[in-house]
Structures are given as structure tokens and as C-alpha cells.
Amino acid sequence: CIVGSAPKKRSGGDGLDRWEFFEALVRIARLKFLDTGVESNTHESFKRLFQHHLRHAFYIDPDDFRKEHLYTAECESVLSVHLHNLRTIFNHYCSISSSAFGRIMKLEEFHTMIEESRLVDRGKISHDQ
């Protein structure tokens, strides 16, 4: 393994585990840039691979999604009908904590809301994320 001590046991399934995926990227970087002499070490090779070939594939502007799907007249018309109930629910589950954006619901509060509303079966939500 190029990137250090990887777990010996696979998590199962047909896909790559995280460490396998990362190792594959490091191997590609080495083949493309280190072995050809373009870069002098693995770090610079991986950096070049990411900056010139991968970065654009991983960057998604969250505002693009919001503008396309949330900040629309259709979405506004649905939510405005239920605004009073949505605020009541939010106020019930959200603590007093706030941020620069105003009051925010903590992850554990969100989990409680989802479980108590029975949107997801109890036990299906991981509380340690």
C-alpha cells in the first residue's frame, strides 16, 4: 500500500473502500506525473492530479442547487402555505443556539425531529455523524 497502513479487511460489496479509492488516485498520480518525470515526488504528483484533473469534478456550488430547485416560485408557493406549521415545528425542536445566519437546528435536534415525526424508523439514523 502506497499511502500507509491500510485496513486488511474489506467492508464488503463490489465497490472500492475509501482507502482503496484513495490509493488508486495516488497510484494514478505516480504513474502520470512521478514515473514520467513531470514531478519529483508523490505529494507533488497527487497535488497536480487533483488541481489539474480532479478538482473541478468534486466542486459543486451549493447555491446552484438552491437557485435551480429551492429559490423558485413553485417551491415558494408550496412552502408559504405551510409556513406557520413549519415555523412551529422548527421552534419546537430547535434550541436557542444561533449563528451568524440566525437560529440553527443542531444535528441531534434534527435527528430527534425526524424520529419523533416517524419520517424514518427509529434506529435508522446514525447519531454519531
Short mmCIF file of C-alpha atoms in Angstrom, two decimals, residues 4-106:
data_model
loop_
_atom_site.label_atom_id
_atom_site.label_comp_id
_atom_site.label_asym_id
_atom_site.label_seq_id
_atom_site.Cartn_x
_atom_site.Cartn_y
_atom_site.Cartn_z
CA GLY A 4 0.43 3.83 4.70
CA SER A 5 -1.13 1.03 6.62
CA ALA A 6 -4.48 0.29 5.05
CA PRO A 7 -7.03 -1.96 6.70
CA LYS A 8 -6.60 -5.58 5.69
CA LYS A 9 -10.29 -6.42 5.97
CA ARG A 10 -12.67 -5.16 3.30
CA SER A 11 -16.02 -3.73 4.29
CA GLY A 12 -17.76 -5.82 1.68
CA GLY A 13 -19.60 -5.09 -1.52
CA ASP A 14 -18.27 -4.66 -5.03
CA GLY A 15 -17.15 -1.04 -4.74
CA LEU A 16 -13.87 0.32 -3.50
CA ASP A 17 -13.40 1.14 0.15
CA ARG A 18 -12.27 4.71 0.87
CA TRP A 19 -8.67 3.71 1.39
CA GLU A 20 -8.69 1.70 -1.87
CA PHE A 21 -10.10 4.65 -3.78
CA PHE A 22 -7.51 6.99 -2.30
CA GLU A 23 -4.72 4.53 -3.04
CA ALA A 24 -5.94 4.24 -6.65
CA LEU A 25 -5.74 8.05 -7.01
CA VAL A 26 -2.23 8.09 -5.56
CA ARG A 27 -1.14 5.31 -7.93
CA ILE A 28 -2.59 7.21 -10.91
CA ALA A 29 -0.76 10.37 -9.82
CA ARG A 30 2.51 8.46 -9.52
CA LEU A 31 2.10 6.82 -12.94
CA LYS A 32 1.08 10.03 -14.68
CA PHE A 33 3.48 12.51 -13.09
CA LEU A 34 6.19 10.85 -11.00
CA ASP A 35 7.13 7.97 -13.28
CA THR A 36 7.21 10.30 -16.29
CA GLY A 37 9.45 12.81 -14.52
CA VAL A 38 6.92 15.65 -14.56
CA GLU A 39 7.04 15.80 -10.75
CA SER A 40 9.79 14.76 -8.35
CA ASN A 41 7.72 13.23 -5.52
CA THR A 42 4.37 11.61 -4.75
CA HIS A 43 2.99 14.64 -2.91
CA GLU A 44 3.52 16.98 -5.84
CA SER A 45 2.23 14.34 -8.25
CA PHE A 46 -1.02 13.96 -6.30
CA LYS A 47 -1.34 17.72 -5.93
CA ARG A 48 -1.00 18.13 -9.71
CA LEU A 49 -3.54 15.37 -10.39
CA PHE A 50 -6.05 16.97 -8.07
CA GLN A 51 -5.52 20.57 -9.21
CA HIS A 52 -5.50 19.90 -12.94
CA HIS A 53 -7.76 16.87 -13.36
CA LEU A 54 -9.99 16.23 -10.35
CA ARG A 55 -10.81 19.47 -8.54
CA HIS A 56 -13.48 20.62 -11.00
CA ALA A 57 -15.22 17.24 -10.78
CA PHE A 58 -15.57 17.46 -6.99
CA TYR A 59 -16.60 21.08 -6.64
CA ILE A 60 -20.33 21.71 -6.64
CA ASP A 61 -21.59 25.16 -5.79
CA PRO A 62 -24.43 24.66 -3.30
CA ASP A 63 -26.07 27.87 -4.48
CA ASP A 64 -26.51 26.37 -7.97
CA PHE A 65 -28.75 23.66 -6.49
CA ARG A 66 -30.61 26.17 -4.32
CA LYS A 67 -31.21 28.56 -7.21
CA GLU A 68 -32.41 25.78 -9.50
CA HIS A 69 -34.62 23.87 -7.06
CA LEU A 70 -35.36 25.92 -3.93
CA TYR A 71 -35.48 29.60 -4.84
CA THR A 72 -38.33 29.12 -7.28
CA ALA A 73 -41.88 30.38 -7.44
CA GLU A 74 -43.16 26.79 -7.31
CA CYS A 75 -41.23 26.00 -4.13
CA GLU A 76 -42.26 29.30 -2.56
CA SER A 77 -45.94 28.65 -3.28
CA VAL A 78 -45.82 25.23 -1.58
CA LEU A 79 -43.82 26.35 1.46
CA SER A 80 -45.72 29.59 2.05
CA VAL A 81 -48.98 27.67 2.53
CA HIS A 82 -47.33 25.68 5.35
CA LEU A 83 -45.08 28.40 6.76
CA HIS A 84 -46.87 28.71 10.12
CA ASN A 85 -46.67 24.93 10.76
CA LEU A 86 -43.06 24.73 9.59
CA ARG A 87 -42.02 27.53 11.95
CA THR A 88 -43.91 25.92 14.84
CA ILE A 89 -42.12 22.60 14.24
CA PHE A 90 -38.75 24.32 13.89
CA ASN A 91 -39.25 26.31 17.08
CA HIS A 92 -40.27 23.18 18.98
CA TYR A 93 -37.13 21.22 18.08
CA CYS A 94 -34.54 23.97 17.70
CA SER A 95 -32.68 25.12 20.78
CA ILE A 96 -31.82 28.74 21.42
CA SER A 97 -28.38 28.38 19.79
CA SER A 98 -27.69 30.74 16.97
CA SER A 99 -25.04 31.53 14.41
CA ALA A 100 -24.21 34.32 12.02
CA PHE A 101 -27.13 33.00 9.94
CA GLY A 102 -29.66 33.18 12.80
CA ARG A 103 -31.08 30.24 14.73
CA ILE A 104 -29.86 26.89 13.53
CA MET A 105 -31.03 23.38 14.33
CA LYS A 106 -28.31 21.13 15.69
#
